[in-house]
Amino acid sequence: MADKKVCQSLCRMCDDHCGINVYLEDGKLVDIDGNKDHVWNRGRLCIKGRAGVDMINAKDRIRKPLKKTENGWEEISLQQALEEISEKIKDIQSKYGERAMSVWKGEAIGFAQQEEIARRFIHAIGSPNYFSNDSECFVGRWIGYSLVYGRWNSQPEFENSRCMVLWGANPPHAHPNMTQQINRARDKGAKLIVVDSRLSAIARQADIFVKLKPGTDGAFAWGLIKELIENDMLHKEFIENYTTGFDKIKEYAKSFTYDYVAKETGVDAQNLIPMIAKEMYSAMPSVVNYVGNGLEHHENGINNIRAVACFDGLLAAVDAKGGNYSPIGFPLKELTLYHEKPLTELEPIGADKFPVLYHYRQECHTMTAMNTILTQEPYPLKGMIIAGANPVLTNPNSEKVIKALSDLDLLVVRELFMSETAELADYILPAASYLERSELHCHGGYQVIGLTPRVMKPEEDVQDEFQFFHDLAHKLGAGDYFPWENEDELNKWLVSDSGVSLEEIKAHPEGYNYAPKKYAKYIEASKNGKAFNTPSGKFEFACEYLKDLGYQEIPEYISPVYNTEEKREYPYTLITGARKVMYYHGRNRNFERLRTACPTPEIELHPLDAKKLGVVDNDIVKVTSTIGSITIPVKVMHHKEIGEGVAQITHGWKESNVNMITHDDRFDPIDGFPLMKAVEVKIEKVEQ
Ligand SMILES: Nc1nc2c(c(=O)[nH]1)N[C@H]1C(S)=C(S)[C@@H](COP(=O)(O)OP(=O)(O)OC[C@H]3O[C@@H](n4cnc5c(=O)[nH]c(N)nc54)[C@H](O)[C@@H]3O)O[C@H]1N2
Ligand SMILES: Nc1nc2c(c(=O)[nH]1)N[C@H]1C(S)=C(S)[C@@H](COP(=O)(O)OP(=O)(O)OC[C@H]3O[C@@H](n4cnc5c(=O)[nH]c(N)nc54)[C@H](O)[C@@H]3O)O[C@H]1N2
Ligand code: SF4
Ligand SMILES: [Mo]
């Protein structure tokens, strides 16, 4: 008789962490389904959730450390791998200095505990050079909102909202559970407004859809700001008591006439702006403005995001019930060493060029890292450990990424599979999957914390991130910074100041509720002169900190470059990276059940553009930007689904890697995010 067991944990096939039941037979994973009691997903799983079984049991999983030799990959023992890697690190650091080593964490190991372990490790061994996927992920939104009112919330309170405005976000594909929240609010009468350059899955459900040209969200937001101000549709008491800079935005908004907004965005501003402003105002303060990834990868991204953040002040939606509620965090102990060992004197890479990114996030700039490796300027960067990332497919200008990573003296990649980045490594180390490690996770929106217990024992040479960084730190003489023997001990330490034990958290697989919600916390906080966590202590429509650094004080709108040129050599505007529910960046293409649902990459084209190019579905086109070219099959969309002159390619396909043509040389000047949406391209038919 097989030994059958069911364990409760959290899914980590994406960062949503849905509650799951894990079914094991004789220790082997046989199935995963949803935990009906979990506050977040209430029993639902998306298609990737169950595919956790495919990932963990995959035949092509890397299970042994691999070393690159002249004869190809050679399997070696974990101990030998760790020994050789530590010797090489010592060698690099003694020749070129401590800062010649770096760590790069990816989306697969998340944004919490394991990220902090990676940060801790690199500082513990004396280098400030911590890189991550965050340089092109949520950090643009995080910084944009932090500049305005001190924080960004990834889980606004849709449930209680009466008006939800989504800017460049598509939850049905990217955050399925958010869609459930949105639908529950709509059942109670809430309005859904979607601002996107494509008729996305969520746009199809919207009461009002604004199909604007890529990168022009700022113009539309300013049009709405003008409408609200000029019609006195405002929360005056909030503006008077808790904000700064209102008069400046009032003045600036004047030039955003319907005509100008229509010209910039390509939408019927005269009709849409009054309609949306009315919906927002009548729902005040229970209005959610939620910004997605669609606003981040632009040269004017941060200011567009800041402009949207202004609605939370104009309508007092910040920290409001049904607005952008600011969750109370769980008091975990600090794992990073930024207070103890900041190392800023060692010039973290990119901190001089993008001081706001470093100041707010202590994040080095990944695109600058590639140039540093290739030029050795301002100093040599010779070694890198990459954990849970595949920058060859996910970072702009992939050809440069390949060149740079190949140039390193030491590249170690921690992976489950032979990725395009792992192929460049000197050593590949087999990483534990999410069911083979243990970590704490907070669902901020519900103020619950959960623990993912280690439900399966990893194979002999497979290590979790903690154990790897722990062992390496000990070999490198930095063991004092890793005093915990294993993840369980670390988890205990992390909660030790919280008043809640690990056992209590473990006993609540549905989510341990650690604090009741409390709205409008700024009222109490203002008594100490700090209503918001900004330099002025106020909600900042205008930002002196940015002004002092030479940036615009208010979130001025700058038209995207493609929108200002009359005759364009690269006449199409390419959006990249629109999520597809079955894939996750470069992941999941090797799982048959997901691959069959969407077998090939594709470029989404407007039917008139397809006609002009003389192409139909599945024809191949060549797409060229100033960075490079790729070829890709065509998918002709309905004319309502995408704008004329606009095209879309989802990233993560090695066959047609769109990041071969995205920009590492064009940035948002404030946070350094690369231009990956609104890329100017030309498209030509490839005769077959
Ligand atoms: N299945 C799946 N889920 C994922 C991921 C994944 O790879 N696969 N990735 C995860 C990660 S790391 C992230 S950061 C999130 C992102 O989550 P979301 O931000 O919701 O990302 P998308 O689903 O790509 O939605 C972005 C939308 O922006 C639109 N867009 C593009 N340019 C513009 C523009 O200039 N203006 C406006 N208004 N819209 C624009 C696109 O058409 C698209 O519909 O998704 C997460 N969830
Ligand atoms: N053109 C374009 N490019 C984009 C985007 C876009 O919109 N357009 N979006 C950007 C965004 S928002 C993000 S977040 C980045 C993501 O960029 P990356 O972080 O590079 O994302 P992935 O491709 O998901 O890489 C994760 C790798 O980790 C491996 N892995 C899976 N599970 C584990 C694990 O448990 N441990 C370890 N060690 N490894 C594991 C996977 O096999 C995979 O190869 O991509 C960005 N790239
Ligand atoms: S949304 Fe899907 S992939 Fe993400 S945690 Fe939930 S089930 Fe897993
Ligand atoms: Mo992301």
Coordinates of N, CA, C and O and ligand atoms in Angstrom, one line a residue, residues 10-20 32 40-41 44-50 173-177 434 443 581 584 588, ligand 3:
L10 N 1.9 26.8 0.0 CA 1.5 27.9 -0.8 C 2.2 27.7 -2.2 O 3.3 27.3 -2.2
C11 N 1.5 28.0 -3.3 CA 2.0 27.8 -4.6 C 3.0 28.9 -4.9 O 2.8 30.0 -4.5
R12 N 4.1 28.5 -5.6 CA 5.1 29.5 -5.9 C 5.4 29.4 -7.4 O 6.6 29.6 -7.8
M13 N 4.4 29.0 -8.2 CA 4.6 29.0 -9.7 C 4.5 30.5 -10.2 O 4.8 30.8 -11.3
C14 N 4.0 31.3 -9.3 CA 4.1 32.8 -9.5 C 4.1 33.4 -8.2 O 4.1 32.7 -7.1
D15 N 4.2 34.7 -8.1 CA 4.4 35.4 -6.8 C 3.1 35.5 -6.0 O 3.1 36.1 -4.9
D16 N 2.0 35.0 -6.5 CA 0.7 35.2 -5.8 C 0.6 34.3 -4.6 O -0.3 34.6 -3.7
H17 N 1.3 33.2 -4.5 CA 1.2 32.3 -3.3 C -0.2 31.9 -2.9 O -0.6 32.1 -1.8
C18 N -0.8 31.2 -3.9 CA -2.2 30.7 -3.5 C -2.0 29.5 -2.6 O -1.1 28.7 -2.6
G19 N -3.1 29.4 -1.7 CA -3.1 28.2 -0.8 C -3.3 26.9 -1.6 O -4.2 26.9 -2.4
I20 N -2.5 25.9 -1.3 CA -2.6 24.7 -2.0 C -2.6 23.4 -1.1 O -2.1 23.5 0.0
I32 N -1.6 18.5 -7.1 CA -1.8 19.7 -6.3 C -3.1 20.3 -6.6 O -3.6 20.3 -7.8
W40 N -6.8 34.1 0.1 CA -6.4 34.7 -1.1 C -7.1 34.1 -2.3 O -7.7 34.7 -3.1
N41 N -7.0 32.7 -2.5 CA -7.5 32.1 -3.7 C -8.8 31.3 -3.5 O -9.4 31.0 -4.5
R44 N -9.2 28.3 -5.6 CA -8.9 28.3 -7.0 C -7.4 28.2 -7.3 O -6.6 28.7 -6.6
L45 N -7.1 27.6 -8.4 CA -5.7 27.6 -8.9 C -5.8 28.0 -10.4 O -6.7 27.6 -11.1
C46 N -4.7 28.7 -10.9 CA -4.7 28.9 -12.3 C -4.0 27.7 -12.9 O -3.5 26.8 -12.2
I47 N -3.9 27.7 -14.2 CA -3.3 26.6 -15.0 C -1.9 26.2 -14.5 O -1.5 25.1 -14.6
K48 N -1.1 27.3 -14.1 CA 0.3 27.0 -13.7 C 0.3 26.3 -12.4 O 1.3 25.7 -12.1
G49 N -0.7 26.5 -11.5 CA -0.7 26.0 -10.2 C -0.5 24.5 -10.2 O 0.4 23.9 -9.6
R50 N -1.3 23.8 -11.0 CA -1.3 22.4 -11.0 C 0.0 21.9 -11.7 O 0.6 20.9 -11.5
H173 N -4.6 37.4 -16.7 CA -3.4 36.6 -17.1 C -2.3 36.7 -16.0 O -1.5 35.8 -15.8
A174 N -2.1 37.9 -15.4 CA -1.0 38.1 -14.6 C -1.2 37.8 -13.1 O -0.4 37.4 -12.4
H175 N -2.4 38.1 -12.6 CA -2.8 37.9 -11.2 C -4.2 37.4 -11.1 O -5.1 38.2 -10.8
P176 N -4.5 36.2 -11.4 CA -5.8 35.7 -11.6 C -6.7 36.0 -10.4 O -7.9 36.3 -10.5
N177 N -6.1 35.9 -9.1 CA -7.0 36.1 -8.0 C -7.5 37.6 -7.8 O -8.5 37.8 -7.3
Y434 N 10.0 25.2 -4.9 CA 9.3 25.8 -3.8 C 8.7 24.8 -2.8 O 8.5 25.1 -1.6
H443 N 0.5 38.0 2.8 CA -0.4 38.5 1.8 C -0.8 39.9 2.5 O -1.8 39.9 3.3
V581 N -1.3 33.6 -19.4 CA -1.5 32.9 -18.1 C -0.6 31.7 -18.0 O -0.2 31.4 -16.9
Y584 N 5.5 32.0 -17.7 CA 6.0 32.9 -16.7 C 7.4 33.4 -17.2 O 8.3 32.7 -17.0
N588 N 8.3 27.6 -18.2 CA 7.1 26.7 -18.5 C 7.0 26.2 -19.9 O 6.1 25.5 -20.2
Ligands
SF4_3 S1 -2.0 32.4 -9.6 FE1 -1.5 30.3 -10.3 S2 0.7 30.2 -10.4 FE2 0.2 32.0 -9.2 S3 0.2 31.2 -7.1 FE3 -1.9 31.0 -7.8 S4 -2.1 29.0 -8.7 FE4 0.1 29.4 -8.4

